[in-house]
Amino acid sequence: MSEELIPAIHLESISRSFPGNDQPALHKLSLKIEAGEFVAIIGPSGSGKSTLMNVLGLLDHPSSGKYWLFGQESTATAESSRNRIRAHSIGFIFQASHILGDDSVLSNAAMGLRTQSVSMNDRTQAALDAIDRLGLAHRVGATAKTLSGGERQRLAIARAVATGPQIILADEPTGNLDSVNSAKVVSHLRMLKSTGSTIVVITHDPQVAAAADRQIEILDGQIVYDSGGSARNSHSLVSPLQTEPLHDRSMRSLLRIAADDAGDAISSLAIRGLRSLLLVLAFAIGVGGLVASVALSETTSNQVSSAIKGAALDEVKVNLGDAEGQLFDQREQLDLGMDRISDLPHVRGVAFLGEISPTEAKITRLSPTETEPDRAISLATSSSSYFDVVGIDTTPLRASVLLDGGKSGSIAIVSKEAAEELGIDTSGVGGPPAGISLWINGQLVQVVGYFSPDDRTPELQVSVIVSPEVVAGIDQMRLSLVVRTEEGFPSTVSKAVPFAFSPASPGSVSVQTVADLQDLRVNVANDLGTFIAVLSIVLILLAAISAATAMYLTVQSRSSEIALRRAIGASRSLIFRLFLLEGLMVGSIGGLLGGAIGTLFTLVISASSGWTPVLPPTLTGIGLSVGAVTGVVSSIYPAWLASRKDPANAIRS
Ligand code: ADP
Ligand code: MG
């Protein structure tokens, strides 16, 4: 057999039975079609024409028999080779045009070339050529859904021929057209034949059948009439089938594939804009909650820990309860207790702090009767050692000494913020000039110094500390001791403090080390963090479920599009990739947006609570990756379903 005599199509005793159908759709059918022939297949509905075409187009497997396509036995060919043969050697035209209405005319025509991974420029050129040949050049930029029925079918032909296939398979291509448009389609088919293509057209239309060189009639899956082969077209050449992968795995072609995939996913998302937007929002809310939970637990934990971190290693607080001034009045007893504590091993210093209830303190600047500043100023008294013990400097440095000396009279050391509230200028380097004074509960009190509280003493941020005689008559006072220990000894010292201070009733003294606070801090941060985390995980799950549902519904509604893509040679893995990529994109965009929402949420909460927001630099990364992973995971199943769709079946619908 010389090479020229290899038929384009050679079927030998092909049968195809469907489960649940006693009659086979094709029954021991044998047929040869030479390269360059134009064949019409006719027959009543249900006679097996479409089944034959699906077998010819490698969309379906025969139950038995053999099929040589350009001399190559195709039934035994691997799925990936069949995809390649469809992409490169076969052009399909269906009764329904299966045009993607929301895409442009150009991108519809270029669809098959994309599967061939032709470069973008060549693709556009080939698609434009095909569009031109089909007389659609004037509509090239239009959205495909604006085309008329006849134009759509011509576009479907352009799509089929743009790839330069050796065989055109058309299943009732004029079934939906009027006679004028049918005639146009027929003339295009004839033109294709004249360029050497082998054409098999299934038709009910006598006009179309008459235009072919050879007519074959099918009944009950068997050939009942064959007008016989015509003279072979002298132009037709039998070129080898493209079954091997194009070994073009260069960086450039991989990039092109990635760009194609991304472009497809983006246009698919854009076409279903509202659905995509809602999905993005669902992911954004879930991820936003998660990001906020991370940022807020960092913020709260930072908030509490900055207040105690300085004190953590070397401080013990002793609560003496609401002493109602009694202990304070018995100053000797207080001093005695403090002396005994300072004699304990590992103790560096001890001081008392008496905080006056705000209702008992009226602090004004110029006269005892003027109204107090807007911001509440707290009033406290302490021993001079207090500033040393908590490690706060005063301006001037020795101002705190005056707190102890009875001879200095009524004096006050004022925090910078409190001074500002009271309208005192604190800019002088040497401290307050002589003569600056305050009115406290009707007494004139000399201001002798300023101080700036630090994280250890946040309660003194806006406060006035006065010598004990200023508050002598006040009952409502919360009295506490601060014990400064050597580093690492707070817990040892705290055990000894109650006995040292009050040997007779150590139980009346409650001691708090910073370790206790640390526990509290961890608990608070954990509780809040856990709550928001659980909530946002639930939200993310909901987002994933809605994404999976939406994607599943989309897959169902895109059945024929998927089938078409498969028919023109898209592999299962390409279809799988496209849907996965959509999930990835929706999830990633939602994740980024969620990162922004979570950050904003944290800023708002922090601002309204007076916290310093802590935004870990990884927040955006967390948002993006949680969104991306969830998006991908939720689309795995729908993507798998899409990739499993049977093209032969789906194309019928
Ligand atoms: P035609 O295209 O000539 O109208 P078909 O090839 O579509 O006919 O169908 C031939 C026969 O095979 C019909 O009886 C049809 O019901 C049956 N058939 C086709 N596809 C399937 C299928 N997927 N499952 C079961 N029966 C099928
Ligand atoms: Mg049919």
XYZ file of C-alpha atoms and ligand atoms in Angstrom:
681
model
C 0.000 0.000 0.000
C 1.571 3.250 -1.067
C 1.430 6.197 1.277
C -1.059 8.024 -0.904
C -3.634 5.332 -0.536
C -3.946 5.552 3.204
C -7.559 6.611 3.826
C -8.210 9.528 6.142
C -10.825 7.516 7.980
C -11.067 3.759 8.062
C -13.683 2.055 10.252
C -13.865 -1.692 10.450
C -16.887 -3.339 12.032
C -17.448 -0.591 14.571
C -20.198 -1.162 17.159
C -21.292 1.087 19.928
C -23.842 0.042 22.534
C -25.057 2.102 25.413
C -25.984 0.556 28.744
C -29.762 0.306 29.141
C -30.313 0.354 25.381
C -30.892 -3.030 23.703
C -30.399 -1.684 20.200
C -26.757 -0.754 19.527
C -26.361 2.819 18.284
C -23.783 1.611 15.781
C -23.803 -1.955 14.512
C -20.741 -3.481 12.793
C -20.279 -0.392 10.690
C -17.406 -0.307 8.190
C -16.427 2.768 6.200
C -13.508 4.315 4.340
C -13.206 8.012 3.617
C -10.258 9.211 1.582
C -8.356 12.342 2.436
C -9.905 15.383 0.767
C -13.373 13.872 0.418
C -16.510 15.842 1.263
C -19.010 13.342 2.686
C -22.578 13.899 3.841
C -24.105 11.452 6.285
C -27.881 11.350 6.336
C -30.448 9.270 8.143
C -33.459 9.616 10.420
C -33.187 10.829 13.965
C -31.839 8.174 16.316
C -30.128 6.253 13.532
C -26.675 6.707 15.085
C -25.242 9.660 13.166
C -24.042 11.634 16.199
C -22.682 8.498 17.793
C -20.702 7.888 14.617
C -19.388 11.403 14.642
C -18.314 11.136 18.299
C -16.403 7.983 17.450
C -14.822 9.627 14.406
C -13.859 12.644 16.501
C -12.300 10.545 19.269
C -14.854 11.903 21.715
C -16.218 8.432 22.314
C -14.863 4.889 22.336
C -16.549 2.221 20.222
C -17.603 -0.928 22.078
C -15.874 -3.052 19.435
C -14.244 -2.765 16.037
C -11.236 -0.870 14.782
C -10.716 2.715 13.728
C -7.680 3.963 11.785
C -7.307 7.691 11.520
C -4.777 8.496 8.791
C -3.524 4.987 9.154
C -3.105 5.122 12.875
C -5.152 2.727 14.989
C -6.867 5.080 17.389
C -8.861 2.932 19.777
C -5.716 1.871 21.566
C -4.309 5.381 21.731
C -3.732 6.991 25.112
C -6.045 9.745 26.312
C -3.337 12.391 26.066
C -2.612 11.503 22.427
C -6.309 11.580 21.634
C -6.451 15.101 23.141
C -3.587 16.140 20.919
C -5.112 14.622 17.788
C -8.365 16.460 18.500
C -6.508 19.723 19.111
C -4.373 19.535 15.975
C -6.097 17.403 13.376
C -9.852 17.643 13.898
C -12.175 20.609 13.733
C -15.672 20.254 15.210
C -18.804 22.122 14.192
C -21.953 21.332 16.151
C -25.593 22.109 15.586
C -25.535 24.484 18.527
C -22.683 26.857 17.918
C -21.451 26.609 21.561
C -20.076 30.082 21.251
C -19.015 31.672 24.564
C -21.400 34.591 24.430
C -19.569 36.796 26.917
C -16.223 36.464 25.155
C -15.235 38.451 22.094
C -15.531 37.110 18.566
C -11.753 37.038 18.365
C -11.195 35.027 21.523
C -13.905 32.549 20.504
C -12.165 31.990 17.204
C -8.814 31.614 18.966
C -10.054 29.013 21.455
C -8.640 25.989 19.668
C -5.311 27.681 19.090
C -5.008 28.292 22.797
C -5.275 24.543 23.376
C -2.491 24.061 20.856
C -0.440 26.517 22.939
C 0.249 28.634 19.904
C 1.946 31.901 20.816
C -0.304 34.873 21.423
C 0.676 36.717 18.225
C 0.353 33.726 15.921
C -2.902 32.873 17.612
C -4.402 36.269 16.943
C -3.198 36.180 13.351
C -4.634 32.718 12.664
C -7.925 33.592 14.352
C -8.193 36.838 12.368
C -7.532 34.954 9.143
C -10.267 32.470 9.918
C -12.701 35.227 10.895
C -11.911 37.000 7.665
C -12.441 33.865 5.580
C -15.853 33.366 7.178
C -16.858 36.942 6.408
C -16.951 38.146 9.983
C -14.119 40.657 9.857
C -16.479 43.547 10.574
C -17.569 41.917 13.876
C -14.141 40.980 15.147
C -14.230 43.148 18.292
C -17.853 42.418 19.154
C -19.062 40.352 22.081
C -20.101 37.006 20.650
C -23.616 37.105 22.091
C -24.444 40.081 19.870
C -24.034 37.954 16.734
C -26.993 36.637 14.763
C -27.602 32.887 14.534
C -25.966 32.664 11.138
C -22.969 34.696 12.282
C -22.560 32.495 15.329
C -22.435 29.382 13.237
C -19.884 31.008 10.955
C -17.875 31.919 14.029
C -18.095 28.260 15.124
C -16.688 27.298 11.722
C -13.945 29.919 12.085
C -13.093 28.401 15.461
C -12.938 24.932 13.915
C -10.786 25.912 10.955
C -8.449 28.390 12.657
C -6.305 25.523 13.891
C -5.836 24.198 10.350
C -7.326 20.737 10.977
C -7.031 17.895 8.427
C -10.593 16.756 9.105
C -13.721 18.808 9.706
C -16.543 17.001 11.493
C -19.852 18.848 11.381
C -22.994 17.582 13.109
C -26.046 19.250 11.582
C -24.241 22.572 11.201
C -27.232 24.145 9.466
C -29.890 22.632 11.717
C -30.631 25.980 13.353
C -30.271 28.164 10.283
C -32.531 29.587 7.584
C -31.903 28.738 3.930
C -29.822 31.845 3.217
C -27.441 31.168 6.077
C -27.431 27.442 5.289
C -26.269 28.247 1.807
C -23.434 30.370 3.205
C -22.313 27.561 5.481
C -22.395 25.124 2.578
C -20.278 27.404 0.419
C -17.741 27.728 3.263
C -17.602 23.961 3.579
C -16.972 23.673 -0.142
C -14.253 26.258 0.092
C -12.623 24.239 2.896
C -12.791 21.154 0.736
C -11.071 23.017 -2.050
C -8.148 23.711 0.271
C -7.695 19.992 0.866
C -9.584 19.337 4.114
C -11.510 16.131 4.591
C -15.085 17.011 5.528
C -17.736 14.828 7.115
C -21.045 16.550 7.602
C -24.125 15.068 9.223
C -27.281 16.654 7.901
C -30.997 16.486 7.431
C -30.841 19.190 4.831
C -31.041 17.876 1.233
C -29.304 21.022 -0.015
C -26.319 20.380 2.205
C -26.277 16.685 1.311
C -26.368 17.550 -2.383
C -23.389 19.864 -1.986
C -21.235 16.966 -0.787
C -19.357 14.706 -3.202
C -20.562 11.563 -1.538
C -23.744 10.679 0.386
C -23.987 7.955 2.988
C -27.261 6.966 4.586
C -27.456 5.365 7.999
C -30.306 3.432 9.549
C -30.235 1.675 12.912
C -26.505 2.065 13.173
C -25.735 0.572 9.786
C -24.923 2.018 6.380
C -27.869 1.395 4.058
C -26.701 3.532 1.135
C -23.364 4.863 -0.087
C -23.082 6.909 -3.284
C -19.432 5.900 -3.416
C -16.141 7.710 -3.374
C -15.674 10.637 -5.694
C -12.575 11.583 -7.555
C -9.941 12.382 -5.008
C -9.005 15.943 -4.521
C -5.614 16.327 -6.023
C -4.536 18.844 -3.400
C -5.096 16.569 -0.464
C -2.061 15.251 1.259
C -1.888 12.783 4.059
C 0.314 14.335 6.678
C 1.210 12.523 9.860
C -0.999 13.032 12.905
C 0.170 15.209 15.723
C 0.212 12.665 18.519
C 3.477 13.420 20.244
C 3.632 16.163 22.839
C 5.220 19.301 21.488
C 8.456 19.132 23.434
C 8.365 22.803 24.028
C 8.818 23.031 27.752
C 10.867 26.193 27.647
C 10.404 28.829 30.305
C 8.716 30.960 27.714
C 6.095 28.423 26.776
C 5.433 27.586 30.421
C 4.916 31.284 31.064
C 2.562 31.403 28.114
C 0.553 28.493 29.476
C 0.378 30.188 32.875
C -0.706 33.477 31.281
C -3.341 31.644 29.204
C -4.676 29.872 32.264
C -4.756 33.084 34.262
C -6.470 34.902 31.396
C -9.127 32.192 31.129
C -9.735 32.196 34.882
C -9.955 35.978 35.026
C -12.389 36.200 32.136
C -14.485 33.424 33.625
C -14.595 35.305 36.949
C -15.352 38.604 35.224
C -18.212 37.057 33.227
C -19.845 35.951 36.476
C -19.012 39.241 38.173
C -21.601 39.392 40.929
C -21.087 35.773 41.909
C -17.331 36.319 42.012
C -17.712 39.469 44.083
C -19.920 37.740 46.649
C -17.460 34.876 46.938
C -14.564 37.274 47.379
C -16.546 38.993 50.140
C -17.285 35.687 51.856
C -13.566 34.885 51.939
C -12.709 38.442 52.956
C -14.986 38.332 55.990
C -13.694 34.978 57.173
C -10.061 35.866 56.642
C -10.624 39.351 58.047
C -11.841 37.831 61.297
C -8.855 35.542 61.496
C -6.404 38.346 60.803
C -8.128 40.548 63.375
C -7.917 37.755 65.948
C -4.171 37.466 65.416
C -3.619 41.220 65.507
C -5.904 41.793 68.474
C -4.344 39.116 70.615
C -0.925 40.570 69.822
C -2.230 44.017 70.662
C -3.883 43.097 73.956
C -0.985 40.971 75.022
C 1.414 43.777 74.201
C -0.825 46.186 76.057
C -0.767 44.271 79.299
C 2.795 43.125 79.044
C 4.210 46.571 78.423
C 2.579 47.618 81.676
C 4.225 44.864 83.610
C 7.314 43.896 81.730
C 9.542 46.293 83.681
C 8.111 45.081 86.939
C 8.143 41.440 86.057
C 11.459 40.519 87.531
C 11.871 42.652 90.593
C 8.617 43.918 92.014
C 6.098 42.811 94.615
C 2.899 44.720 95.240
C 1.350 44.557 98.669
C -2.276 45.480 98.940
C -3.201 46.841 102.338
C -6.856 47.155 101.476
C -9.146 50.153 101.848
C -7.399 51.270 104.990
C -9.822 54.165 105.432
C -6.882 56.175 106.564
C -6.419 54.166 109.786
C -3.102 52.621 108.919
C -2.003 55.845 107.418
C -2.878 57.708 110.590
C -0.822 55.218 112.551
C 2.143 56.208 110.500
C 4.550 54.699 112.998
C 3.060 51.287 112.516
C 3.264 51.665 108.743
C 6.879 52.768 108.931
C 7.703 49.904 111.275
C 6.210 47.379 108.860
C 8.088 48.906 105.953
C 11.322 48.797 107.935
C 10.831 45.106 108.637
C 10.188 44.427 104.931
C 13.260 46.346 103.864
C 15.297 44.231 106.276
C 14.220 41.041 104.451
C 16.892 39.418 102.319
C 16.854 40.327 98.584
C 14.803 43.474 99.227
C 16.218 46.659 97.729
C 13.622 49.118 98.826
C 10.061 49.603 99.895
C 7.636 52.493 99.636
C 3.965 53.126 100.205
C 1.459 54.668 97.854
C -1.849 55.994 99.108
C -4.331 56.578 96.308
C -7.153 58.938 97.175
C -10.619 58.217 95.865
C -11.403 60.753 93.115
C -14.537 61.906 94.950
C -12.338 63.016 97.810
C -10.021 65.150 95.739
C -10.583 68.576 94.306
C -7.576 69.921 92.445
C -7.557 73.394 90.876
C -4.944 75.824 89.755
C -5.633 79.381 90.766
C -8.434 79.408 93.289
C -10.104 76.809 95.528
C -13.502 77.511 93.967
C -12.807 77.355 90.229
C -13.947 74.340 88.219
C -11.623 71.385 87.900
C -9.930 70.527 84.586
C -11.907 68.329 82.216
C -9.611 65.371 82.503
C -9.736 63.703 85.913
C -6.514 64.113 87.834
C -5.813 61.437 90.400
C -4.392 62.277 93.778
C -1.950 60.135 95.703
C 0.547 60.399 98.481
C 3.721 58.506 99.029
C 7.000 58.345 100.835
C 10.015 59.921 99.109
C 11.441 56.466 98.472
C 8.511 55.682 96.117
C 10.156 57.300 93.123
C 13.379 55.378 93.759
C 11.554 52.102 94.235
C 9.594 52.320 90.989
C 12.533 53.933 89.241
C 11.013 57.228 88.089
C 13.109 60.388 87.886
C 11.734 63.737 88.913
C 12.624 67.232 87.697
C 14.488 68.534 89.612
C 16.107 65.281 90.612
C 15.838 65.705 94.383
C 12.225 66.886 94.427
C 10.915 63.667 95.923
C 12.967 64.151 99.109
C 10.601 66.959 100.042
C 7.740 64.467 100.376
C 9.129 63.271 103.723
C 10.288 66.435 105.352
C 7.589 67.922 107.568
C 9.416 71.221 107.438
C 8.824 71.679 103.698
C 5.121 72.005 104.362
C 2.447 70.991 101.863
C 4.134 70.152 98.585
C 3.146 68.422 95.328
C 4.984 66.630 92.557
C 2.912 66.724 89.398
C 2.950 64.407 86.383
C 3.629 66.236 83.147
C 0.217 65.408 81.774
C -1.508 66.623 84.912
C 0.526 69.834 84.780
C -0.638 70.377 81.231
C -4.254 69.889 82.315
C -3.754 72.472 85.017
C -2.127 74.953 82.658
C 1.355 74.757 84.159
C 4.255 75.213 81.759
C 6.661 72.298 82.235
C 9.238 73.326 79.667
C 11.740 74.740 82.182
C 14.765 72.467 82.541
C 15.248 73.086 86.224
C 11.708 72.174 87.230
C 8.909 74.470 88.367
C 9.923 78.016 89.209
C 9.253 79.121 92.786
C 5.723 80.202 93.458
C 3.867 77.686 91.293
C 1.099 76.264 93.408
C -2.174 74.332 93.337
C -5.320 74.248 95.400
C -6.063 70.794 96.746
C -9.200 70.422 98.832
C -8.944 74.035 99.830
C -5.257 73.941 100.772
C -2.592 75.872 98.916
C 0.091 73.386 97.894
C 3.509 74.257 96.506
C 4.495 72.484 93.239
C 8.128 71.409 93.673
C 8.684 69.028 90.773
C 7.423 67.140 87.749
C 7.651 63.508 86.819
C 6.861 61.353 83.800
C 5.285 58.031 84.744
C 6.341 55.018 82.733
C 4.755 51.689 81.871
C 5.213 50.450 85.431
C 2.934 53.079 86.816
C 0.241 53.717 84.230
C -2.195 54.687 86.992
C -0.088 57.774 87.692
C -0.221 59.082 84.111
C -2.359 62.079 85.066
C -1.730 62.534 88.765
C -0.517 64.719 91.582
C 1.546 63.175 94.368
C 1.454 65.169 97.544
C 3.164 65.061 100.931
C 1.172 63.081 103.518
C -0.090 66.088 105.487
C -2.083 67.316 102.460
C -4.335 64.279 102.666
C -4.160 63.757 106.433
C -7.884 63.989 107.048
C -9.048 61.821 104.177
C -10.529 58.437 105.007
C -11.054 57.062 101.506
C -7.584 55.906 100.612
C -6.323 52.776 98.968
C -3.014 51.985 100.545
C -0.432 49.729 98.938
C 3.254 48.977 99.257
C 5.683 48.515 96.447
C 8.644 46.301 97.236
C 11.645 46.373 94.931
C 13.574 43.096 95.072
C 16.755 41.851 93.566
C 16.070 40.501 90.109
C 14.396 37.127 90.154
C 13.247 37.252 93.786
C 9.677 38.573 93.728
C 8.106 35.254 94.565
C 10.553 34.461 97.408
C 10.070 37.902 98.896
C 6.310 37.838 98.439
C 6.035 34.838 100.757
C 7.874 36.613 103.560
C 6.158 39.998 103.201
C 2.881 39.341 105.079
C 4.716 38.056 108.186
C 7.219 40.868 108.110
C 4.593 43.580 107.747
C 2.020 42.270 110.151
C 3.365 39.416 112.293
C 0.134 39.363 114.294
C -2.227 38.938 111.348
C -0.355 38.093 108.180
C -3.659 37.051 106.565
C -4.831 40.669 106.338
C -2.077 41.456 103.856
C -2.540 40.377 100.246
C 0.506 40.132 98.071
C 0.641 40.214 94.330
C 3.651 39.455 92.223
C 3.803 40.230 88.597
C 3.746 36.522 87.861
C 0.067 36.602 88.875
C -0.558 39.396 86.408
C 1.270 37.511 83.737
C -1.166 34.629 84.132
C -4.016 37.056 83.882
C -2.541 38.596 80.775
C -2.123 35.253 79.087
C -5.685 34.312 79.968
C -7.199 37.544 78.718
C -5.271 37.436 75.482
C -6.025 33.771 74.976
C -9.726 34.125 75.664
C -10.151 36.978 73.252
C -7.918 35.411 70.625
C -9.622 32.029 70.919
C -13.058 33.545 70.617
C -12.282 35.494 67.473
C -10.272 32.616 66.015
C -13.126 30.128 66.486
C -15.580 32.596 65.026
C -13.425 33.288 61.999
C -12.707 29.616 61.365
C -16.462 29.098 61.239
C -16.725 32.034 58.816
C -13.925 30.677 56.652
C -15.616 27.274 56.566
C -18.829 28.945 55.461
C -16.915 30.857 52.791
C -15.349 27.612 51.579
C -18.712 25.855 51.491
C -20.343 28.681 49.550
C -17.401 28.784 47.170
C -17.612 25.032 46.618
C -21.371 25.253 46.055
C -21.094 28.181 43.664
C -18.296 26.473 41.780
C -20.266 23.234 41.599
C -23.283 25.045 40.150
C -21.043 26.825 37.679
C -19.540 23.545 36.553
C -23.045 22.199 35.934
C -24.105 25.272 33.995
C -20.906 25.233 31.950
C -21.234 21.601 30.905
C -21.413 22.311 27.209
C -18.570 24.807 27.351
C -16.404 22.260 29.149
C -17.396 19.623 26.605
C -16.528 21.969 23.800
C -13.130 22.693 25.292
C -12.536 18.975 25.653
C -13.716 18.421 22.076
C -11.226 20.906 20.741
C -8.469 19.138 22.570
C -8.285 20.581 26.081
C -6.947 17.897 28.388
C -8.635 16.936 31.618
C -5.797 18.472 33.543
C -6.286 21.787 31.750
C -9.968 21.850 32.721
C -9.060 20.893 36.303
C -6.427 23.626 36.408
C -8.838 26.293 35.188
C -11.361 25.702 37.921
C -8.693 25.365 40.576
C -7.195 28.622 39.405
C -10.554 30.351 39.720
C -10.768 29.159 43.318
C -7.217 30.285 43.937
C -7.925 33.740 42.554
C -11.171 34.241 44.429
C -9.549 33.018 47.641
C -6.435 35.130 47.215
C -8.299 38.327 46.442
C -10.651 37.619 49.340
C -7.645 36.899 51.538
C -5.922 40.160 50.655
C -9.112 42.081 51.213
C -9.603 40.181 54.480
C -6.101 41.189 55.564
C -7.056 44.821 55.012
C -10.390 44.394 56.801
C -8.741 42.663 59.760
C -6.088 45.374 59.999
C -8.683 48.113 59.859
C -10.806 46.343 62.462
C -7.791 46.071 64.773
C -6.967 49.751 64.310
C -10.535 50.772 65.112
C -10.797 48.568 68.208
C -7.373 49.712 69.416
C -8.174 53.370 68.875
C -11.454 53.103 70.713
C -9.806 51.256 73.618
C -6.747 53.474 73.785
C -4.413 50.582 72.980
C -1.308 50.738 70.862
C -2.157 48.508 67.876
C 0.364 45.779 67.178
C 0.193 44.674 63.534
C 2.570 41.807 62.865
C 4.261 42.280 59.456
C 3.065 38.829 58.454
C -0.645 39.812 58.582
C -0.966 40.324 54.824
C 0.839 37.049 54.236
C -1.448 35.243 56.665
C -4.544 36.701 55.000
C -3.329 35.891 51.518
C -2.256 32.348 52.275
C -5.341 31.410 54.303
C -7.530 32.808 51.504
C -5.540 31.101 48.762
C -5.471 27.703 50.469
C -9.179 27.822 51.309
C -10.013 28.936 47.780
C -8.051 26.069 46.265
C -9.375 23.460 48.689
C -12.977 24.503 48.103
C -12.609 24.209 44.341
C -10.882 20.822 44.216
C -14.066 18.767 44.055
C -15.917 20.954 41.504
C -12.750 21.123 39.392
C -12.443 17.352 39.488
C -16.094 16.968 38.445
C -15.524 19.373 35.566
C -12.456 17.501 34.376
C -14.392 14.203 34.410
C -17.201 15.449 32.204
C -17.742 13.183 29.226
C -17.439 15.414 26.155
C -19.524 13.148 23.919
C -22.449 13.297 26.300
C -22.166 16.888 27.355
C -21.973 18.205 23.807
C -25.422 16.782 23.038
C -27.104 18.998 25.614
P -28.789 10.602 15.683
O -27.675 11.547 15.879
O -28.746 9.884 14.394
O -30.123 11.216 15.890
P -27.667 9.300 17.975
O -26.340 8.851 17.544
O -27.711 10.509 18.802
O -28.653 9.446 16.761
O -28.315 8.137 18.810
C -28.407 6.790 18.337
C -29.039 5.935 19.388
O -28.188 5.804 20.486
C -30.343 6.504 19.917
O -31.230 5.439 20.140
C -29.960 7.133 21.195
O -31.023 7.111 22.111
C -28.810 6.243 21.660
N -27.850 6.981 22.470
C -27.037 7.927 22.024
N -26.250 8.373 23.033
C -26.588 7.669 24.126
C -26.120 7.621 25.485
N -25.155 8.419 25.925
N -26.707 6.769 26.324
C -27.687 5.931 25.915
N -28.157 5.919 24.676
C -27.618 6.757 23.765
Mg -27.713 13.603 16.217
